[in-house]
mmCIF file of C-alpha atoms and ligand atoms in Angstrom:
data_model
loop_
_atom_site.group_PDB
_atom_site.id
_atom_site.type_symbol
_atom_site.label_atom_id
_atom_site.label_comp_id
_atom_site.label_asym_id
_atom_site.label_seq_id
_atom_site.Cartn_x
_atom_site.Cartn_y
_atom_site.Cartn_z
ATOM 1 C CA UNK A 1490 73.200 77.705 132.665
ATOM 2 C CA UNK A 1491 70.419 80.730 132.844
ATOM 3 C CA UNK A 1492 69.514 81.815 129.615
ATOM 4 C CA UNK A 1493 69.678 85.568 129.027
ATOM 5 C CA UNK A 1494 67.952 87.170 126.132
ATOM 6 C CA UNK A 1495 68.689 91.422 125.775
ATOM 7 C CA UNK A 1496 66.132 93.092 124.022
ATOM 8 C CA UNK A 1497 66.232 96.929 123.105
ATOM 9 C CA UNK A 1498 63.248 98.399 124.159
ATOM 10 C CA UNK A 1499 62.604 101.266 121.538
ATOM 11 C CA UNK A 1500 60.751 104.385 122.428
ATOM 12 C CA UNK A 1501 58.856 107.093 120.450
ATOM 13 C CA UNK A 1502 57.304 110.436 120.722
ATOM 14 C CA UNK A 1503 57.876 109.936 124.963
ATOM 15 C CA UNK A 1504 56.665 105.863 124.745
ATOM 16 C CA UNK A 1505 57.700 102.625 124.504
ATOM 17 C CA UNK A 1506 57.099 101.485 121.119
ATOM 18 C CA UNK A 1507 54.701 98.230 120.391
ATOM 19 C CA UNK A 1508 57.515 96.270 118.647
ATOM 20 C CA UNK A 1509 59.299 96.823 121.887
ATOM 21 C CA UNK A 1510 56.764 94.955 123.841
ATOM 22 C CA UNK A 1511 56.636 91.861 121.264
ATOM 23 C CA UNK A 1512 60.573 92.068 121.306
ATOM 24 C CA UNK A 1513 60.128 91.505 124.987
ATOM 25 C CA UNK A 1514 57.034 88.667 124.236
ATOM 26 C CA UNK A 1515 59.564 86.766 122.190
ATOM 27 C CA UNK A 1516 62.605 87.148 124.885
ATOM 28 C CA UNK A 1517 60.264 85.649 126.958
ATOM 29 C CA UNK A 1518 59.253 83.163 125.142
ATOM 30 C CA UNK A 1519 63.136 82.061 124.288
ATOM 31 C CA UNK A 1520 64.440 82.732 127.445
ATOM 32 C CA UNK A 1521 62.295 79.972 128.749
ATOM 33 C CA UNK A 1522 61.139 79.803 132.550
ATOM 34 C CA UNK A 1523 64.524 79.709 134.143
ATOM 35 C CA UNK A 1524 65.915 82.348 131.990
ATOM 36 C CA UNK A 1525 66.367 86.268 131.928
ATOM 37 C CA UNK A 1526 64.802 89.283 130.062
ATOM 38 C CA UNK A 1527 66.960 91.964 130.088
ATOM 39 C CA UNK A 1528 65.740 95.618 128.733
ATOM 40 C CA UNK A 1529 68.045 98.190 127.259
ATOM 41 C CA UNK A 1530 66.114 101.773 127.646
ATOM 42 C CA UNK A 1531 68.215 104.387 125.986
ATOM 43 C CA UNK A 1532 67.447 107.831 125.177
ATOM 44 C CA UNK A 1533 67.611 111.488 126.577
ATOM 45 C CA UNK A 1534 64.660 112.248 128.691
ATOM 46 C CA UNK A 1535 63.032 108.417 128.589
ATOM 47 C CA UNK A 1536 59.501 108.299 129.152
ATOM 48 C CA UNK A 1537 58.924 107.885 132.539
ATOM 49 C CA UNK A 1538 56.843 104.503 133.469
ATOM 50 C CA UNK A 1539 58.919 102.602 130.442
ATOM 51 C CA UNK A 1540 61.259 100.413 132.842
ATOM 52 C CA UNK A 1541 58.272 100.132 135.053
ATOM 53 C CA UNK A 1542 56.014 98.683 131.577
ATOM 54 C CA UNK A 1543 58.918 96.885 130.707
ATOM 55 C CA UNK A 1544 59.216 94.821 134.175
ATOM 56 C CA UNK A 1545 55.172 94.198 134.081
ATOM 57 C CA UNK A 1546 55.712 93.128 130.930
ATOM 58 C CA UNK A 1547 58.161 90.755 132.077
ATOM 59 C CA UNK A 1548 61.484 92.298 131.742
ATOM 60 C CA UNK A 1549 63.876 90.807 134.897
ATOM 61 C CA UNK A 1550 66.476 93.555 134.617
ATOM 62 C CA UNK A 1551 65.569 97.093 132.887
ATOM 63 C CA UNK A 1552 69.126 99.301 132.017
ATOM 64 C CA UNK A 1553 68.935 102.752 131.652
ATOM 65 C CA UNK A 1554 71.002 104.326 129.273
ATOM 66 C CA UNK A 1555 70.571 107.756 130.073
ATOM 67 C CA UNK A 1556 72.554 110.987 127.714
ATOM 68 C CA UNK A 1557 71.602 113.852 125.705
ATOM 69 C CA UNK A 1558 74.090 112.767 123.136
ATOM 70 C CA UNK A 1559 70.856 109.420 122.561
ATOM 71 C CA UNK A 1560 68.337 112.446 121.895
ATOM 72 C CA UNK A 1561 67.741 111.613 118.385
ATOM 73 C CA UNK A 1562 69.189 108.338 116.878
ATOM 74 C CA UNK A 1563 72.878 108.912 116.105
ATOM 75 C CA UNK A 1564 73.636 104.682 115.150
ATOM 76 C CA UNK A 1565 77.161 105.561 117.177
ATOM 77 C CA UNK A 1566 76.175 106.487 119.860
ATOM 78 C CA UNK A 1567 73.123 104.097 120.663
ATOM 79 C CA UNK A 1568 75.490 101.089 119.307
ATOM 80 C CA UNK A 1569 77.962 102.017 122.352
ATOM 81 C CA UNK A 1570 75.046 102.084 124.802
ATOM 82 C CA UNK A 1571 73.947 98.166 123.093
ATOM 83 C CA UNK A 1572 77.352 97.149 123.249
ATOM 84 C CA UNK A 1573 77.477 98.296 127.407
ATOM 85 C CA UNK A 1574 74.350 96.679 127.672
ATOM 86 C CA UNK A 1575 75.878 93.509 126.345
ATOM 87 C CA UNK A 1576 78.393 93.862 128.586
ATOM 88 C CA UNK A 1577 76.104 94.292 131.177
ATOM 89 C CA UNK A 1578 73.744 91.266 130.498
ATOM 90 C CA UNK A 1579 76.019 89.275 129.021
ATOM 91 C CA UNK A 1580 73.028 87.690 126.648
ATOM 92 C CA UNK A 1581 73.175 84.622 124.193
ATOM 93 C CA UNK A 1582 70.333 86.745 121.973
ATOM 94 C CA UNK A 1583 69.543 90.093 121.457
ATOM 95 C CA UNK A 1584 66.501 91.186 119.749
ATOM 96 C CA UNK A 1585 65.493 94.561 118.090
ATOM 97 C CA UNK A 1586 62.699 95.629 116.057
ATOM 98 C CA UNK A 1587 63.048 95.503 112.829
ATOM 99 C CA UNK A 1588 62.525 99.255 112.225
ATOM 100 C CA UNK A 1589 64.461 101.912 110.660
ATOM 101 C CA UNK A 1590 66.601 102.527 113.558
ATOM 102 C CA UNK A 1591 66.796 98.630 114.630
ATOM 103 C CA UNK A 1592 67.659 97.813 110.852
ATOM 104 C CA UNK A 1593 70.898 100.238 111.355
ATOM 105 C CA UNK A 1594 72.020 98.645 114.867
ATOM 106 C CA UNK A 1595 71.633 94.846 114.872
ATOM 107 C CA UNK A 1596 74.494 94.466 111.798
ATOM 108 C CA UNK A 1597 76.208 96.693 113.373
ATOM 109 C CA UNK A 1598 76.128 95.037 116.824
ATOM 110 C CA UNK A 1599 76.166 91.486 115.015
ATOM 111 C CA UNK A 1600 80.389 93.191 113.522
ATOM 112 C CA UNK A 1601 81.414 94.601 116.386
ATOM 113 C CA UNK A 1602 80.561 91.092 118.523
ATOM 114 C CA UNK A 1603 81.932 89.078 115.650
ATOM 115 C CA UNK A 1604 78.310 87.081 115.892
ATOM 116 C CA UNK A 1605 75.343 86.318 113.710
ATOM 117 C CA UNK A 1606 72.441 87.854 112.528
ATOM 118 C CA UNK A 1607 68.824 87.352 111.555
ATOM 119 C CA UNK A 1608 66.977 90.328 110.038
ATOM 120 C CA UNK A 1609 63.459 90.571 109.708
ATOM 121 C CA UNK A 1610 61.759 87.409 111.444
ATOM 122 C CA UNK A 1611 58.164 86.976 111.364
ATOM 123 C CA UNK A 1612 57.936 83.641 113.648
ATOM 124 C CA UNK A 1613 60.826 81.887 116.135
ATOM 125 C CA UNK A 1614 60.469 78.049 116.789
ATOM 126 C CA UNK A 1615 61.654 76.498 119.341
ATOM 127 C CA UNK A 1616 63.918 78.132 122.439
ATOM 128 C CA UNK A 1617 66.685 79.620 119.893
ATOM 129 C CA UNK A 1618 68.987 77.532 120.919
ATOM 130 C CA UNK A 1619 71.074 75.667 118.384
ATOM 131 C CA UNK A 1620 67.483 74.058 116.654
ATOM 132 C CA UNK A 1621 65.911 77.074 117.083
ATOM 133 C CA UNK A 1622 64.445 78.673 113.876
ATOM 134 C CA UNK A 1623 63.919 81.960 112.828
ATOM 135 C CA UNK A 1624 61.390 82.300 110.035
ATOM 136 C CA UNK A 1625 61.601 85.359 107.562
ATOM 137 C CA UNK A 1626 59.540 86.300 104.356
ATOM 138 C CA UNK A 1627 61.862 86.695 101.218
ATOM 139 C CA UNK A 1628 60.587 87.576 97.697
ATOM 140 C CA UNK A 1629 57.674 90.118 98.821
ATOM 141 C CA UNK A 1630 56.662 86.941 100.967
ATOM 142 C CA UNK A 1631 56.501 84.973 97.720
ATOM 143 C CA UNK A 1632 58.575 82.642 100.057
ATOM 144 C CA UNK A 1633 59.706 81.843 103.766
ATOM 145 C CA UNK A 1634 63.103 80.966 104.822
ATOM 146 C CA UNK A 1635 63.749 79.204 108.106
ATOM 147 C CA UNK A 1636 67.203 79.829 109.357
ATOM 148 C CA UNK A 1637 68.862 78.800 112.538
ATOM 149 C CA UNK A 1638 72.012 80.212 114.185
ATOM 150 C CA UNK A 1639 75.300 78.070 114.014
ATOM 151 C CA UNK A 1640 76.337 76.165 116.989
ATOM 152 C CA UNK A 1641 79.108 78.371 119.008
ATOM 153 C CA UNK A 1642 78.609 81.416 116.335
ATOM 154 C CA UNK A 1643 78.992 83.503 119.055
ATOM 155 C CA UNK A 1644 76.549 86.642 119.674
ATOM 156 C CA UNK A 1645 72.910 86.204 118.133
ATOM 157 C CA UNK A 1646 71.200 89.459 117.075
ATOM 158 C CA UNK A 1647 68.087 89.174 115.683
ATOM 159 C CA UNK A 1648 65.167 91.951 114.459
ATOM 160 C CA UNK A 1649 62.047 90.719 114.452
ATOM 161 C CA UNK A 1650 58.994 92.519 112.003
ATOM 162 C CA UNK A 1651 56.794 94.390 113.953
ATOM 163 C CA UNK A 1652 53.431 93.828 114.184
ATOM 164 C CA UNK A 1653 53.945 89.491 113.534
ATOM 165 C CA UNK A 1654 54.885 88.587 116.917
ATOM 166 C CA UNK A 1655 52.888 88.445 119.931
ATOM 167 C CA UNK A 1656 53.288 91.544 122.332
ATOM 168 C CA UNK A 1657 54.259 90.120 126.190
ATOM 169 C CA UNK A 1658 51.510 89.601 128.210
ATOM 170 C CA UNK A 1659 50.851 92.479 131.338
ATOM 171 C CA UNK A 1660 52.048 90.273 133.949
ATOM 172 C CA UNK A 1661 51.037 92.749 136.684
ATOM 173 C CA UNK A 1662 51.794 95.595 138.539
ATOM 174 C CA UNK A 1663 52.973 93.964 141.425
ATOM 175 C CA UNK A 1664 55.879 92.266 139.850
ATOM 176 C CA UNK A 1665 59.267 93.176 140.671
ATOM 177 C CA UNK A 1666 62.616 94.190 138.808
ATOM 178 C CA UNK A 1667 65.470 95.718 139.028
ATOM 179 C CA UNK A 1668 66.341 98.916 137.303
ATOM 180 C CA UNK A 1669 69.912 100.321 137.146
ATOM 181 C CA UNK A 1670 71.085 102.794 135.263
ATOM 182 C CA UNK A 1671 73.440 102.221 132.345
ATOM 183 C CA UNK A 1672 77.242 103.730 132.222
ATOM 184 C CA UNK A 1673 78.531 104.131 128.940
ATOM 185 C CA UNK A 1674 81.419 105.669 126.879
ATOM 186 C CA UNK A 1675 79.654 108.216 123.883
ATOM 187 C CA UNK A 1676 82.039 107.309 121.296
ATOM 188 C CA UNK A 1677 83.371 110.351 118.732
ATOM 189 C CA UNK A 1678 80.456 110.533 116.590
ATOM 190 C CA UNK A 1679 80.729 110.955 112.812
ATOM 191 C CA UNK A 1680 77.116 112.160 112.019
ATOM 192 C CA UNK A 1681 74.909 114.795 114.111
ATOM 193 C CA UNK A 1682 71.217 115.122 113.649
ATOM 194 C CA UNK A 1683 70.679 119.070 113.407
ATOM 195 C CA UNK A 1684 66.511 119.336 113.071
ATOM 196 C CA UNK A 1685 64.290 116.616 112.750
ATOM 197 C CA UNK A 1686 61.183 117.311 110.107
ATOM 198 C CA UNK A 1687 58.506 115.243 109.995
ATOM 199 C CA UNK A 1688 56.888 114.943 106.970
ATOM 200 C CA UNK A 1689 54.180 112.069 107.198
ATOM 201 C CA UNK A 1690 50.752 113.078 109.154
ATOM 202 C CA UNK A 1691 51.861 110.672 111.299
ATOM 203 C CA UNK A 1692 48.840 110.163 113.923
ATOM 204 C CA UNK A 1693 49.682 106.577 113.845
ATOM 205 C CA UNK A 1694 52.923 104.905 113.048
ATOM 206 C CA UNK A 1695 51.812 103.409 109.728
ATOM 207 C CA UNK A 1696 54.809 100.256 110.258
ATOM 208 C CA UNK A 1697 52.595 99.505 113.140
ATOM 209 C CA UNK A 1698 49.414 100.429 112.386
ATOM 210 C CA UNK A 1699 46.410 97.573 112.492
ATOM 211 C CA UNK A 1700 44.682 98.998 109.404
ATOM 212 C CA UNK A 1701 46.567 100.469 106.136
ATOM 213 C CA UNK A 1702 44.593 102.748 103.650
ATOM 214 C CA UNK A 1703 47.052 102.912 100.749
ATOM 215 C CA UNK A 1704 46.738 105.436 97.943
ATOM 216 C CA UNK A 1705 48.305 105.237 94.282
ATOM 217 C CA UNK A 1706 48.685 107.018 91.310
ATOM 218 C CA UNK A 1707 44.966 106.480 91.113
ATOM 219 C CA UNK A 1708 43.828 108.818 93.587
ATOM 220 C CA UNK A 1709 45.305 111.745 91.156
ATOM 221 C CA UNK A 1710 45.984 114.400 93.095
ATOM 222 C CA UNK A 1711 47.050 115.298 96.857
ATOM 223 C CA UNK A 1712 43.066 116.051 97.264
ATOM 224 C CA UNK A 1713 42.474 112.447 96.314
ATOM 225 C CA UNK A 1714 44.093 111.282 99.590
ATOM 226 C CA UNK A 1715 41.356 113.188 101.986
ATOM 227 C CA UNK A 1716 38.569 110.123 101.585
ATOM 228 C CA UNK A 1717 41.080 108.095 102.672
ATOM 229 C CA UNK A 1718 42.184 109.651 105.242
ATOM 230 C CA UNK A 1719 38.834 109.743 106.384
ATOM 231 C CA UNK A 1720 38.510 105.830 105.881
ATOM 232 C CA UNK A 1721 41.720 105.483 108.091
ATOM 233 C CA UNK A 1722 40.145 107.814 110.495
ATOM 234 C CA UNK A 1723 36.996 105.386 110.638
ATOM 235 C CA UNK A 1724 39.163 102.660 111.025
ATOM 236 C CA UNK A 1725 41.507 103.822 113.263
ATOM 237 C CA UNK A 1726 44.309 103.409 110.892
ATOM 238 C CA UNK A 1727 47.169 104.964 108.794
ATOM 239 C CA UNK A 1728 47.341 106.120 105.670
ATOM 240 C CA UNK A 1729 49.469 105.103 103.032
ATOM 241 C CA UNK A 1730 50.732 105.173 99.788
ATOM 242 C CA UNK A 1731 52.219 103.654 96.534
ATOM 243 C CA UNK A 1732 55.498 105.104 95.249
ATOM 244 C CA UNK A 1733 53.695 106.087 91.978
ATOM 245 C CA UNK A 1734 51.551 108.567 94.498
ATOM 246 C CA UNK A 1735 54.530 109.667 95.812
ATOM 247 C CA UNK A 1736 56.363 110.810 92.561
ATOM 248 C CA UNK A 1737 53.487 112.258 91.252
ATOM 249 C CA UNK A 1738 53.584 114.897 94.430
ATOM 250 C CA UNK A 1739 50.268 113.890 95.674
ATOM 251 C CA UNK A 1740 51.934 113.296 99.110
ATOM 252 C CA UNK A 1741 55.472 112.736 100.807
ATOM 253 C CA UNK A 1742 57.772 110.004 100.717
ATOM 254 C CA UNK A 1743 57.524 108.909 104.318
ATOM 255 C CA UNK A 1744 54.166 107.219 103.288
ATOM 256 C CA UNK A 1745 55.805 104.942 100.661
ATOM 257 C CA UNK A 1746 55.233 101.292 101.060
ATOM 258 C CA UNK A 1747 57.202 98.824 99.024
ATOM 259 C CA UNK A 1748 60.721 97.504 98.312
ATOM 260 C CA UNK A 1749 62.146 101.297 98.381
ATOM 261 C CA UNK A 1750 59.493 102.379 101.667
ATOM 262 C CA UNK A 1751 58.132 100.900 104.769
ATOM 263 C CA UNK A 1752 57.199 97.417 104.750
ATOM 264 C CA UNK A 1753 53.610 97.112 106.866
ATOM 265 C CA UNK A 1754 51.760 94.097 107.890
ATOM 266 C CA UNK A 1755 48.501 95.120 109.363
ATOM 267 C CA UNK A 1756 45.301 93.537 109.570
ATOM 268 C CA UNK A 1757 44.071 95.334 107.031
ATOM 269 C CA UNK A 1758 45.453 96.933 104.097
ATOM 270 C CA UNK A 1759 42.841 98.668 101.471
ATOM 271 C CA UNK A 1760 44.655 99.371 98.403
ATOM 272 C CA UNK A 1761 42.944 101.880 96.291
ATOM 273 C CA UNK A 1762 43.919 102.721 92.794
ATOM 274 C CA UNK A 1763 47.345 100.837 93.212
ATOM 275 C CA UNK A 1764 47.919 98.622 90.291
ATOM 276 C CA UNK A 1765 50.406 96.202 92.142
ATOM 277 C CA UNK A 1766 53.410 96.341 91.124
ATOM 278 C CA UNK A 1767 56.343 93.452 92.621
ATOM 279 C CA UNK A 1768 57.899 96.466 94.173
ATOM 280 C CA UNK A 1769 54.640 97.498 95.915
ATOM 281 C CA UNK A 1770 53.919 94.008 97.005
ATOM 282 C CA UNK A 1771 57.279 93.716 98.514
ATOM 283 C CA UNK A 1772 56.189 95.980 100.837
ATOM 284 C CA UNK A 1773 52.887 94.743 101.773
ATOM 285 C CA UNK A 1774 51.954 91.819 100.501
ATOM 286 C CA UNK A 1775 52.175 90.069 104.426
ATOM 287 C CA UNK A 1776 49.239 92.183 105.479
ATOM 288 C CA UNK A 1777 46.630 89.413 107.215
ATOM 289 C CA UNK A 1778 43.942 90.720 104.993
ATOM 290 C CA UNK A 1779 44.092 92.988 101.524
ATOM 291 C CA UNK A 1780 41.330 94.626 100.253
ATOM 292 C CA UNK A 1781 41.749 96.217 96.889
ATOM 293 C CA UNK A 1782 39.810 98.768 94.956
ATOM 294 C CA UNK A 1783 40.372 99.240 91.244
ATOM 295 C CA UNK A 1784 38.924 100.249 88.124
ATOM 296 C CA UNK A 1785 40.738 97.883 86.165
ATOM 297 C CA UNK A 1786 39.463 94.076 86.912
ATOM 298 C CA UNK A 1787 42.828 92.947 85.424
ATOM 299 C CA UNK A 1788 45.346 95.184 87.634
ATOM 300 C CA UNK A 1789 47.769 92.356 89.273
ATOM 301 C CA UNK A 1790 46.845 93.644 93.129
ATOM 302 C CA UNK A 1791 43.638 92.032 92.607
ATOM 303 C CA UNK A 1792 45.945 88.607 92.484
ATOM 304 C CA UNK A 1793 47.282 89.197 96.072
ATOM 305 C CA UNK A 1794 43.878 90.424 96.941
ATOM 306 C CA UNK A 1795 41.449 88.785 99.900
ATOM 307 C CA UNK A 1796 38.746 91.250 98.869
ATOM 308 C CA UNK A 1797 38.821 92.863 95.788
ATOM 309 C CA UNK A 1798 36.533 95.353 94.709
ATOM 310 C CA UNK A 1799 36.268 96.710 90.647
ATOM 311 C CA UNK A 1800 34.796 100.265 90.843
ATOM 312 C CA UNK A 1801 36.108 104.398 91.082
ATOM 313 C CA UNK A 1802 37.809 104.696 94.480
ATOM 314 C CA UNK A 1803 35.819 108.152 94.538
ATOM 315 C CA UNK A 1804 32.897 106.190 94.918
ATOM 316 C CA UNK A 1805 33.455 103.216 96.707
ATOM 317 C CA UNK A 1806 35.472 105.123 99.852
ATOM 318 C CA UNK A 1807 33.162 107.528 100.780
ATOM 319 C CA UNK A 1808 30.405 104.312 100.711
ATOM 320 C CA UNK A 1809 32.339 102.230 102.748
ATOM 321 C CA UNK A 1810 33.653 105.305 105.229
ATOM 322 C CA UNK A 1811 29.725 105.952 105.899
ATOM 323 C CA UNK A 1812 28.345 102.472 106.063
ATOM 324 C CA UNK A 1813 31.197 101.764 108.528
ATOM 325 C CA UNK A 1814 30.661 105.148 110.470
ATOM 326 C CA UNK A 1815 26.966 104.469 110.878
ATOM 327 C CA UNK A 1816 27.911 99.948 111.707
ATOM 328 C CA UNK A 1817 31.090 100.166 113.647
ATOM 329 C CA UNK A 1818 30.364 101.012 117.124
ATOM 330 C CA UNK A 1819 27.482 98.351 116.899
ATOM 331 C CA UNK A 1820 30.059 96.291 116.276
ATOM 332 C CA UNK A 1821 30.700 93.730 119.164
ATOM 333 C CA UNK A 1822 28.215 95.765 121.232
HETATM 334 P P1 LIG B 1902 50.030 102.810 88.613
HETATM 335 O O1 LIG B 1902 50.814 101.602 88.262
HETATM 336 O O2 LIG B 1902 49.945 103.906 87.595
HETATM 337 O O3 LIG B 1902 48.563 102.304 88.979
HETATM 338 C C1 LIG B 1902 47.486 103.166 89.242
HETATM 339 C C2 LIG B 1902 46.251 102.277 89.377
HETATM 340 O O4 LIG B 1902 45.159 103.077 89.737
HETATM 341 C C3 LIG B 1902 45.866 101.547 88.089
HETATM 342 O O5 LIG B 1902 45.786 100.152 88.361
HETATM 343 C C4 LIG B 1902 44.502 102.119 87.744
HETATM 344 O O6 LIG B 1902 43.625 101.151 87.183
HETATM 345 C C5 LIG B 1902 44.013 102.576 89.096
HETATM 346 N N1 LIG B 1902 43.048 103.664 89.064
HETATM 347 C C6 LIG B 1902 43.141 104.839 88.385
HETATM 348 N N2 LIG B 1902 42.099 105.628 88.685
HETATM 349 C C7 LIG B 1902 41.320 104.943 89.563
HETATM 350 C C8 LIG B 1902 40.121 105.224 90.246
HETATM 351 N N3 LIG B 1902 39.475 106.399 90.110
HETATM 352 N N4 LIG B 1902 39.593 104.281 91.074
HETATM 353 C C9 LIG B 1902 40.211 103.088 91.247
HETATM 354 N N5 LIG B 1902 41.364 102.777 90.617
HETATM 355 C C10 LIG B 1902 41.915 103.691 89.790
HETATM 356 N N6 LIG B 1902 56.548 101.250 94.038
HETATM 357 C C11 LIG B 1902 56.028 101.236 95.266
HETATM 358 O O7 LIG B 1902 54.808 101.369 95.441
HETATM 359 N N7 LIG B 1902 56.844 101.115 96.359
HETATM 360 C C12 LIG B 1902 58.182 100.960 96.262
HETATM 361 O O8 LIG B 1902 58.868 100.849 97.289
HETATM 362 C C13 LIG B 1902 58.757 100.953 94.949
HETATM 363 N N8 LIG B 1902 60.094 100.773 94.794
HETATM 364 C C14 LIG B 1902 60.587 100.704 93.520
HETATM 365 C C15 LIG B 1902 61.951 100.427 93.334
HETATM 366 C C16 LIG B 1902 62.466 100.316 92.065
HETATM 367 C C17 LIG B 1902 63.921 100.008 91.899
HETATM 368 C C18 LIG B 1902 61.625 100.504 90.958
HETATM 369 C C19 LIG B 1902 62.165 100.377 89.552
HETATM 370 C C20 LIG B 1902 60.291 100.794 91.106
HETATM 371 C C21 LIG B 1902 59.750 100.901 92.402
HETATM 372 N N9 LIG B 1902 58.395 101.181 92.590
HETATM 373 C C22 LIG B 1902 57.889 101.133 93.847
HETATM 374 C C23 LIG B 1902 57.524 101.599 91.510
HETATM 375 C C24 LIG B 1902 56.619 100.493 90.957
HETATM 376 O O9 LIG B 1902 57.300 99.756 89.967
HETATM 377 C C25 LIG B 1902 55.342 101.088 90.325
HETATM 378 O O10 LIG B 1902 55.720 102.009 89.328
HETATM 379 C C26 LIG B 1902 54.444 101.816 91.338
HETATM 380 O O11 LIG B 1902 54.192 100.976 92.444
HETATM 381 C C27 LIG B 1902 53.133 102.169 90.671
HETATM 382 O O12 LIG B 1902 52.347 102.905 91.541
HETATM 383 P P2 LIG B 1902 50.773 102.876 91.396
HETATM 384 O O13 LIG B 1902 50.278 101.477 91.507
HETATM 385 O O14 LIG B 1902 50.226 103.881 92.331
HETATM 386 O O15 LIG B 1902 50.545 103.487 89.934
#
């Protein structure tokens, strides 16, 4: 029988965002040669050129739920446009990031199909069939479960971390698709999203970003944030933040990393004056390479630390930020 994996291809600010593409990399990948990627694109006013990414990408079958009542993410409404997409597809899997919005939808898609889920993988083995495994960090990563879906558990839903996962491959512009548009019922909804503030700079989604500067208490005071801004700038990165920054009103919740914020996993994460605390960690402690700055030698980051560096962050910042503006276009060159 053709395997059919559903993935919900989530957009942002007018495009497709990158978890969607490793979404559809890993649909791929368990769908196997013989099976189907199928793309759920719902919104009001989607970007135009997603389904067209998403079949390059190597989406089979992009559906388009189209309605102003999917302008901003009402879980109702977007859960009836998964559940026609199921429908529609009729998939053994269904993958979603594991973002805010993703977080919300797969239990509640995982209830409503009576099936199982599997939040927040950061590697699939195998063709997620019965052996398949989904791996995912537990303990601020301080260890890995491997799970697997039971045999005939019905509907698998599974959101997978973003940036762990290999995007899909451009497969070309010449390949071919089909898109159809998506009927669906708007259920009554309960909630309504009246304005939308946001309060994070925001130039680059810091749950996706490649390079994390984090600030903490130690930067003491919103002013303390503009070197490294300007090191994220450099880098091409995000800026972020410990919640001990965040209380103390030197910037806004929506750049709060740990247990209680966004969980990152870039690159690079540069931790500067954060002291490390298990709830911190929790939220970043999967990053491929940490660099920490910190006047105390004996502050527990330095123990989840590639790179650590003892020194003022008002010094060391602005030294790196320079040496790196005057090295890195040489880079590579
Ligand atoms: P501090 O612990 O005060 O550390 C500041 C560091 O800066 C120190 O190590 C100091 O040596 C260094 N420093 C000071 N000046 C300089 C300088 N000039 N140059 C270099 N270094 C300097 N925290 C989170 O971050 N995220 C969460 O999601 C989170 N969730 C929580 C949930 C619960 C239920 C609880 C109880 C706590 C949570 N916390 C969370 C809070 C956490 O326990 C810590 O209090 C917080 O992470 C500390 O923030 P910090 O490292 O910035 O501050």
């Amino acid at each position: 029988m053709t395997k059919t994996v559903l993935i919900w291809a989530e957009c942002r600010d007018g495009s497709l965002r990158r978890v969607a593409l490793e979404a559809l990399g890993a649909a791929r990948r368990l769908a196997g040669d013989d099976g189907e990627v199928h793309a759920l694109l719902a919104g009001s006013g989607i970007p135009s050129g997603a389904a067209n990414a998403l079949i390059e990408h190597g989406a089979n079958v992009v559906l388009v739920a189209e309605d102003p009542a999917l302008s901003s993410f009402v879980p109702e409404a977007y859960l009836a446009a998964l559940q026609a997409a199921v429908d529609a597809a009729q998939p053994e899997t269904v993958l979603l990031g594991h973002t805010a919005a993703g977080r919300e939808l797969a239990p509640r898609l995982a209830a409503a199909r009576e099936g199982g889920h599997i939040a927040d993988v950061v590697a699939i083995e195998g063709d997620g069939s019965d052996a398949g495994l989904f791996t995912r960090p537990l303990y601020a990563g301080k260890a890995f479960e491997r799970r697997s879906f039971a045999p005939g558990g019905g509907l698998r839903v599974v959101t997978i971390r973003p940036n762990n996962l290999p995007p899909a491959d451009e497969l070309g512009s010449g390949r071919s698709g089909s898109v159809r548009p998506l009927p669906f019922t708007v259920p009554p909804l309960y909630t309504a999203v009246r304005s939308l503030v946001r309060r994070a700079g925001g130039r680059i989604d810091l749950a996706e970003a490649d390079v994390v500067v984090s600030g903490g208490r130690g930067v003491h005071s919103a002013a303390g944030f503009e070197p490294l801004q300007a090191l994220a700038d450099v880098l091409g990165g995000a800026v972020g933040a410990s919640r001990g920054a965040c209380d103390a009103g030197y910037c806004g919740y929506g750049l709060q990393i740990g247990q209680t914020g966004k969980v990152v996993t870039p690159q690079l994460y540069i931790a500067c004056g954060i002291s490390g605390a298990i709830q911190h960690l929790a939220g970043m402690s999967q990053s491929k390479v940490i660099v920490a700055i910190n006047k105390d030698a004996d502050a527990p980051i330095f123990g989840v630390a590639d790179y650590g560096i003892v020194g003022d962050l008002f010094e060391i910042v602005p030294l790196l930020t320079d040496e790196l503006r005057r090295t890195l276009p040489t880079i590579g060159a």
